[in-house]
């Protein structure tokens, strides 16, 4: 019993519980979409595997995405569907599952911090990663780059720590984790190559062979899945590279200058990015591999024309761990002059208070698509990513339990921001209606409408059911007639989207 109540395991347990509570709680309290891929490249195909219906995008028609992550999420959906009515049960289950995966970074931060500077360093670094707003926000999201990060950091830690277990077993395990992260996000290949060279250096048989073997193992698994789900092994790897880099398909979704990721960081962290980067530079000398990897991830992605903030998410925990190390370095340096234990405790608590306040302040203004501003606090939470498309998601989720829905019209709401069948769940057609002409043609195909503007005045037979944050649900009496050429999947297929 006394062993279970030792301070360090208890402290780590409290941080893990707090991290899980914040991540799951935030995801359930504020359903939102940061980018449509979190739904339509992972959750939507998973929903189609389990329940048979889903919006199919061009990536899954052309075969440039792996079915591994959607397949795993499909299992989670199947197991947790009974946790709530409609789409609620499996949405809770997926959020919990992804949040649990993200705890690997919390564990790595703690053990790495303890290795560097003892319990105080471990506690401060882990507390920072526990309460940092971007980790709370992104951890429950089904982005491949986010999930890849949950394997990348443990893989790096195993690679550089020499006294855990035998060298070959350690490096093979490290390679497996790095291989999973690479298979999930092929764009991490420059960072993975650097990590392997940095970790192995010399010693071909003792280091390189087990490391490379570990990396190849999960990649072979992903390739085998492609062989059964697509036309040939590794199709999702090579076709993705060809379509997006050679044919330039990704550029259709936006082209940005090479320095865009630095602008994104300024938009997310405001002027506070300056002290954070300074602290990270201080921590760099203790864990240099994290600093180099963060820089490589940002710079390698800067070479690509299409840029999204989530692409460099793997670099963010590395920078925050280094900033945590830097914070501890300053505290421990100055605490040597303080003989009083109370003053040392106050210094630690003050640093945690400053980090917590920074996290809350930046969360209150978190919108990387807003004009560049160096304000500290936001004045309107509804303008942050926390509320992005929340109205659409809640509207569709509320209809997931309506038995009399025979068709759904999206009035003025783009399908990519609707939440799809992942939130709607009903096995009935969805129709995109953007104009009065669309409404007139497809009206007989749906008896419910979710819209962000009033319906055309000619349709008085629709009654208002509910409104949330400007998005309303309307219902008309009667049945529906199927209009195949207007169904969302038919429209997407014929348009190539």
C-alpha positions as a printed Julia matrix, in Angstrom:
497×3 Matrix{Float64}:
   0.0    0.0     0.0
   2.8    2.42    0.89
   4.44   1.7    -2.44
   1.27   2.7    -4.29
   1.14   6.0    -2.42
   4.66   7.12   -3.32
   4.63  10.78   -4.36
   6.0   10.38   -7.89
   3.57   7.74   -9.22
   0.73   9.64   -7.53
   1.89  12.9    -9.12
   2.13  11.31  -12.56
  -1.28   9.7   -12.1
  -2.86  13.05  -11.25
  -1.33  14.67  -14.34
  -2.51  11.82  -16.58
  -6.06  12.01  -15.22
  -6.05  15.78  -15.61
  -4.74  15.53  -19.19
  -7.37  12.95  -20.15
 -10.16  14.93  -18.5
  -9.19  18.16  -20.27
  -8.89  16.5   -23.67
 -12.1   14.48  -23.57
 -14.01  17.23  -21.78
 -12.99  19.89  -24.3
 -13.84  17.66  -27.27
 -17.31  16.87  -25.92
 -18.07  20.39  -24.7
 -16.89  22.06  -27.91
 -17.45  19.85  -30.97
 -15.82  21.57  -33.92
 -13.99  21.08  -37.2
 -10.5   22.49  -37.63
 -10.18  21.08  -41.15
 -12.56  18.77  -43.02
  -9.96  15.98  -43.24
 -10.47  15.11  -39.57
 -13.93  13.88  -40.57
 -13.78  12.78  -44.19
 -10.33  11.14  -44.27
 -10.73   9.08  -41.11
 -14.04   9.15  -39.21
 -16.36   9.14  -42.23
 -14.78   6.09  -43.91
 -14.74   4.4   -40.49
 -18.47   5.1   -40.18
 -19.0    3.61  -43.64
 -17.15   0.44  -42.61
 -19.28  -0.06  -39.51
 -22.7    1.29  -40.47
 -22.63   1.11  -44.28
 -23.17   4.77  -45.12
 -20.84   7.72  -45.47
 -19.74  10.53  -47.75
 -16.98   9.28  -50.08
 -14.39  11.86  -51.11
 -12.06  11.62  -54.11
  -9.16  10.41  -51.94
 -11.03   7.2   -51.1
 -12.34   6.79  -54.64
  -8.86   7.14  -56.13
  -7.15   5.09  -53.42
  -4.59   7.57  -52.08
  -5.46   7.05  -48.41
  -4.69   4.07  -46.2
  -7.53   2.19  -44.54
  -5.46   1.41  -41.43
  -6.52   4.39  -39.29
 -10.16   4.33  -40.46
 -10.18   0.58  -39.8
  -8.98   1.06  -36.22
 -11.5    3.85  -35.65
 -14.21   1.61  -37.11
 -13.49  -0.96  -34.4
 -13.72   1.78  -31.76
 -17.03   2.99  -33.23
 -18.45  -0.52  -33.25
 -17.47  -1.17  -29.64
 -18.66   2.18  -28.27
 -21.83   2.77  -30.34
 -24.0    1.63  -27.42
 -22.6    4.35  -25.13
 -25.24   6.78  -26.38
 -28.11   7.23  -28.79
 -27.56   8.07  -32.45
 -24.03   9.26  -33.14
 -23.37  10.3   -29.54
 -22.03   6.96  -28.28
 -19.3    6.35  -30.81
 -18.31  10.04  -30.93
 -17.61   9.82  -27.19
 -15.78   6.55  -27.74
 -13.56   7.95  -30.5
 -12.72  11.05  -28.45
 -11.73   8.91  -25.47
  -9.67   6.55  -27.64
  -7.72   9.32  -29.38
  -7.21  11.17  -26.09
  -5.85   7.99  -24.51
  -3.39   7.64  -27.4
  -2.2   11.2   -26.79
  -1.19  10.3   -23.22
   1.92   8.64  -24.67
   3.35  12.16  -25.02
   2.54  12.91  -21.39
   4.35   9.77  -20.24
   7.37  10.46  -22.47
   7.56  14.05  -21.26
   7.56  12.9   -17.62
  10.23  10.2   -17.94
  12.38  12.36  -20.21
  12.07  15.34  -17.88
  13.02  13.19  -14.91
  16.02  11.86  -16.77
  17.15  15.4   -17.54
  16.55  17.19  -14.23
  14.77  15.0   -11.71
  11.24  15.14  -10.33
  10.84  18.92  -10.45
  11.76  19.07  -14.14
   9.52  16.1   -14.9
   6.59  17.68  -13.07
   6.91  21.13  -14.68
   7.43  19.82  -18.23
   4.55  17.37  -17.94
   2.26  19.97  -16.39
   2.97  22.33  -19.3
   2.13  19.65  -21.87
  -0.94  18.69  -19.86
  -2.52  22.14  -19.88
  -1.23  23.54  -23.19
  -4.26  24.58  -25.25
  -3.15  23.19  -28.62
  -2.55  19.71  -27.19
  -5.94  19.76  -25.47
  -7.58  20.92  -28.69
  -5.86  18.65  -31.23
  -5.37  15.43  -29.25
  -8.95  14.09  -29.71
  -8.91  14.88  -33.44
  -8.51  12.12  -36.02
  -5.76  13.79  -38.04
  -3.02  11.45  -39.25
  -0.32  13.99  -38.3
  -1.69  14.2   -34.75
  -1.94  10.42  -34.31
   1.54  10.06  -35.84
   2.91  12.37  -33.13
   1.67   9.99  -30.42
   4.1    7.38  -31.8
   6.88   9.7   -32.95
   7.89  11.09  -29.55
   8.0    7.69  -27.76
  10.02   6.35  -30.7
  12.57   9.14  -30.37
  12.79   8.68  -26.61
  13.45   4.94  -26.92
  16.07   5.62  -29.56
  18.18   8.0   -27.49
  17.86   6.37  -24.05
  20.63   3.78  -23.8
  19.97   2.13  -20.46
  16.37   0.94  -20.82
  16.96  -2.58  -22.16
  19.22  -4.35  -24.68
  20.36  -2.17  -27.56
  18.84  -4.22  -30.38
  15.46  -4.63  -28.7
  15.36  -0.95  -27.78
  16.24   0.22  -31.29
  13.85  -2.23  -32.92
  11.03  -0.94  -30.68
  12.07   2.62  -31.46
  12.05   1.82  -35.16
   8.57   0.3   -34.97
   7.17   3.45  -33.39
   8.95   5.68  -35.9
   7.71   3.42  -38.7
   4.1    3.78  -37.55
   4.41   7.56  -37.47
   6.0    7.51  -40.95
   3.29   5.23  -42.35
   0.61   7.54  -40.96
   2.32  10.69  -42.24
   4.75  10.02  -45.1
   5.76  13.72  -45.07
   7.73  13.03  -41.87
  10.37  11.14  -43.84
  13.05  13.92  -43.58
  12.59  14.01  -39.79
  12.65  10.2   -39.53
  15.84   9.96  -41.6
  17.52  12.55  -39.39
  16.35  10.75  -36.23
  17.77   7.43  -37.45
  21.13   8.98  -38.35
  21.28  10.9   -35.07
  20.42   7.84  -32.98
  22.47   5.21  -34.79
  25.51   7.15  -36.08
  28.01   4.29  -36.18
  27.51   0.57  -35.6
  25.83  -1.05  -38.6
  24.84  -4.44  -37.19
  24.31  -3.32  -33.61
  22.22  -0.21  -34.35
  21.24   0.35  -37.97
  19.88  -3.12  -38.75
  17.43  -3.38  -35.82
  16.38   0.24  -36.29
  15.69  -0.16  -40.01
  13.98  -3.52  -39.4
  11.71  -1.88  -36.85
  10.76   0.91  -39.28
  10.08  -1.52  -42.13
   7.79  -3.79  -40.07
   4.79  -1.41  -39.68
   5.3   -0.03  -43.2
   4.99  -3.57  -44.55
   1.77  -3.93  -42.55
   0.36  -0.73  -44.08
   1.45  -1.92  -47.52
  -0.27  -5.26  -47.0
  -3.49  -3.51  -46.02
  -3.25  -1.51  -49.25
  -2.88  -4.76  -51.21
  -6.19  -6.04  -49.81
  -8.12  -2.76  -49.85
  -6.75  -1.15  -53.03
  -5.24  -2.42  -56.27
  -1.66  -3.07  -55.19
   0.65  -2.92  -52.13
   1.7    0.55  -50.9
  -0.75   2.22  -53.29
  -1.77   4.87  -50.73
   1.91   5.87  -50.29
   3.03   6.27  -53.87
  -0.26   7.47  -55.35
  -0.57  10.11  -52.63
   2.88  11.45  -53.46
   2.21  11.34  -57.19
  -1.22  13.0   -57.1
  -0.32  15.74  -54.61
   3.32  16.51  -55.4
   3.68  15.62  -59.09
   0.17  16.42  -60.35
  -0.23  19.23  -57.8
  -3.74  18.29  -56.63
  -3.09  19.61  -53.13
  -2.44  23.09  -54.53
  -6.11  23.33  -55.48
  -6.81  23.72  -51.75
  -4.49  26.69  -51.32
  -0.91  27.81  -51.95
   1.11  29.72  -49.35
   4.6   31.31  -49.24
   7.49  29.41  -47.67
   7.3   31.4   -44.41
   3.6   30.7   -43.79
   4.23  28.31  -40.87
   6.08  31.02  -38.98
   3.08  33.3   -39.54
   0.84  30.51  -38.25
   2.93  30.29  -35.07
   2.72  34.06  -34.61
  -1.05  33.9   -35.07
  -1.39  31.07  -32.58
   1.1   32.2   -29.93
   1.01  35.98  -30.52
   3.98  37.88  -29.05
   4.33  35.14  -26.44
   6.09  33.06  -29.11
   9.22  35.1   -28.3
   9.64  33.96  -24.65
   8.5   30.44  -25.62
  11.17  30.17  -28.33
  13.81  31.65  -25.98
  12.95  29.02  -23.35
  13.06  26.31  -26.03
  16.54  27.48  -27.08
  17.66  27.24  -23.44
  16.29  23.69  -23.27
  17.86  22.78  -26.63
  21.27  22.01  -25.15
  19.73  19.33  -22.91
  17.72  17.55  -25.64
  19.16  18.78  -28.96
  17.45  16.1   -31.06
  14.04  17.6   -30.31
  15.15  21.03  -31.44
  16.63  19.76  -34.68
  13.59  17.6   -35.42
  11.17  20.48  -34.79
  13.17  22.67  -37.15
  13.35  19.95  -39.82
   9.59  19.3   -39.64
   8.78  23.0   -40.03
  11.33  23.65  -42.8
  10.57  20.49  -44.8
   6.86  21.3   -44.78
   7.68  24.89  -45.74
   8.97  23.58  -49.08
   5.49  22.29  -49.98
   3.13  24.74  -51.65
  -0.01  23.73  -49.74
   0.3   24.5   -46.02
  -1.94  23.81  -43.06
  -1.08  24.42  -39.41
  -1.88  20.83  -38.46
   0.9   19.59  -40.76
   3.56  20.84  -38.33
   1.72  19.61  -35.24
   4.48  17.0   -34.54
   6.91  19.88  -33.96
   4.74  21.58  -31.32
   5.22  19.06  -28.46
   8.95  19.08  -29.15
   9.09  22.86  -28.81
   6.96  22.85  -25.66
   9.04  20.11  -24.03
  12.17  22.15  -24.73
  10.46  25.28  -23.37
   9.56  23.29  -20.26
  13.18  22.21  -19.87
  14.23  25.84  -20.3
  11.75  26.92  -17.62
  13.15  24.35  -15.2
  16.73  25.36  -16.0
  15.96  28.94  -14.97
  14.11  27.87  -11.82
  16.84  25.48  -10.71
  19.56  28.0   -11.52
  18.03  30.72   -9.37
  16.8   28.32   -6.67
  20.42  27.54   -5.8
  20.55  31.0    -4.23
  17.42  30.41   -2.18
  17.83  28.52    1.06
  14.12  28.54    1.86
  12.09  25.58    0.56
   8.96  27.75    0.58
  10.5   30.2    -1.88
  11.42  27.34   -4.22
   7.87  25.99   -4.08
   6.48  29.46   -4.76
   8.8   29.8    -7.78
   7.58  26.46   -9.17
   3.91  27.34   -8.6
   4.44  30.78  -10.12
   5.93  29.28  -13.29
   2.97  26.87  -13.6
   0.56  29.76  -13.05
   2.23  31.74  -15.83
   2.1   28.79  -18.23
  -1.54  28.08  -17.36
  -2.48  31.72  -17.82
  -0.64  31.8   -21.13
  -2.49  28.7   -22.31
  -5.91  30.11  -21.38
  -5.09  33.52  -22.86
  -3.97  32.05  -26.19
  -6.96  29.71  -26.29
  -9.26  32.74  -25.97
  -7.86  34.08  -29.27
  -7.07  30.78  -31.02
  -7.88  31.34  -34.68
  -4.96  30.94  -37.04
  -7.03  32.19  -39.98
  -7.75  35.53  -38.32
  -5.66  38.6   -39.24
  -2.23  38.65  -37.61
  -2.55  40.24  -34.17
  -0.25  40.46  -31.18
  -2.99  40.73  -28.59
  -2.73  38.52  -25.52
  -6.4   37.84  -24.82
  -9.31  37.33  -27.18
 -12.58  39.16  -26.69
 -14.94  36.74  -28.45
 -14.64  33.01  -27.76
 -17.14  32.24  -30.52
 -14.59  33.47  -33.06
 -12.06  30.83  -31.98
 -11.59  27.33  -33.38
 -13.51  25.98  -30.39
 -16.76  27.08  -32.02
 -15.81  26.44  -35.66
 -18.83  24.74  -37.31
 -20.1   23.67  -33.87
 -23.56  24.78  -34.91
 -23.57  22.43  -37.92
 -22.25  19.46  -35.95
 -24.76  19.87  -33.13
 -27.63  20.21  -35.6
 -26.72  17.01  -37.45
 -26.03  15.17  -34.2
 -29.49  16.12  -32.91
 -31.03  14.54  -36.03
 -29.13  11.28  -35.52
 -31.91  10.12  -33.2
 -34.84  11.28  -35.37
 -36.54   8.17  -36.7
 -38.75   9.98  -39.25
 -35.9   11.55  -41.25
 -36.12  10.33  -44.86
 -33.72  12.85  -46.39
 -31.59  15.83  -45.33
 -31.0   19.06  -47.19
 -27.97  21.24  -46.42
 -29.13  24.79  -47.13
 -26.15  27.09  -47.54
 -23.91  24.73  -45.55
 -21.01  23.15  -47.39
 -21.0   19.37  -47.0
 -17.32  19.49  -45.9
 -18.33  21.55  -42.84
 -21.42  19.52  -41.99
 -19.9   16.61  -40.08
 -21.28  14.15  -42.63
 -22.77  10.83  -41.64
 -20.29  10.71  -38.77
 -22.59  13.12  -36.94
 -25.84  12.62  -38.87
 -25.72   8.8   -38.73
 -29.14   8.25  -40.37
 -29.05   5.96  -43.42
 -30.85   8.42  -45.71
 -29.67  10.66  -48.59
 -27.99  14.03  -48.01
 -28.51  16.8   -50.57
 -26.42  19.95  -50.99
 -28.8   22.84  -51.83
 -27.09  26.19  -52.31
 -29.58  28.08  -54.47
 -33.35  28.43  -54.8
 -33.13  26.38  -57.98
 -31.33  23.57  -56.12
 -34.02  23.72  -53.44
 -36.83  23.47  -55.96
 -35.25  20.49  -57.74
 -34.25  18.51  -54.63
 -37.08  19.53  -52.27
 -38.97  16.27  -52.65
 -35.85  14.33  -51.65
 -35.68  15.56  -48.07
 -38.04  16.34  -45.2
 -35.45  17.96  -42.9
 -33.26  20.93  -43.66
 -30.22  22.21  -41.78
 -29.46  25.76  -42.84
 -27.58  28.86  -41.79
 -30.02  31.28  -43.47
 -33.82  31.5   -43.72
 -35.49  29.13  -46.18
 -36.93  30.51  -49.41
 -40.27  32.17  -48.66
 -42.14  29.9   -51.06
 -41.67  26.91  -48.76
 -44.13  27.66  -45.98
 -44.7   23.98  -45.24
 -41.38  23.82  -43.31
 -41.59  24.48  -39.59
 -38.65  25.67  -37.48
 -37.52  22.99  -35.0
 -34.46  24.51  -33.33
 -31.62  26.98  -33.8
 -28.06  26.93  -32.45
 -25.57  29.73  -33.07
 -27.25  30.72  -36.31
 -27.8   27.24  -37.73
 -31.42  26.05  -37.75
 -33.26  22.79  -38.31
 -36.47  22.78  -40.33
 -38.99  20.0   -40.89
 -41.82  19.46  -43.35
 -44.57  16.84  -43.21
 -44.72  14.02  -45.72
 -42.33  11.51  -47.23
 -39.32  11.71  -49.56
 -38.64  10.57  -53.08
 -35.11   9.55  -53.93
 -33.31  11.86  -56.4
 -30.13   9.96  -57.26
 -28.45  12.65  -59.38
 -28.72  15.12  -56.47
 -27.41  12.88  -53.66
 -24.15  14.13  -52.22
 -22.06  11.07  -53.17
 -23.32  11.15  -56.76
 -22.57  14.87  -57.03
 -19.06  14.43  -55.57
 -18.27  11.53  -57.88
 -19.42  13.31  -61.03
 -17.58  16.51  -60.07
 -14.38  14.69  -59.04
 -14.44  16.01  -55.47
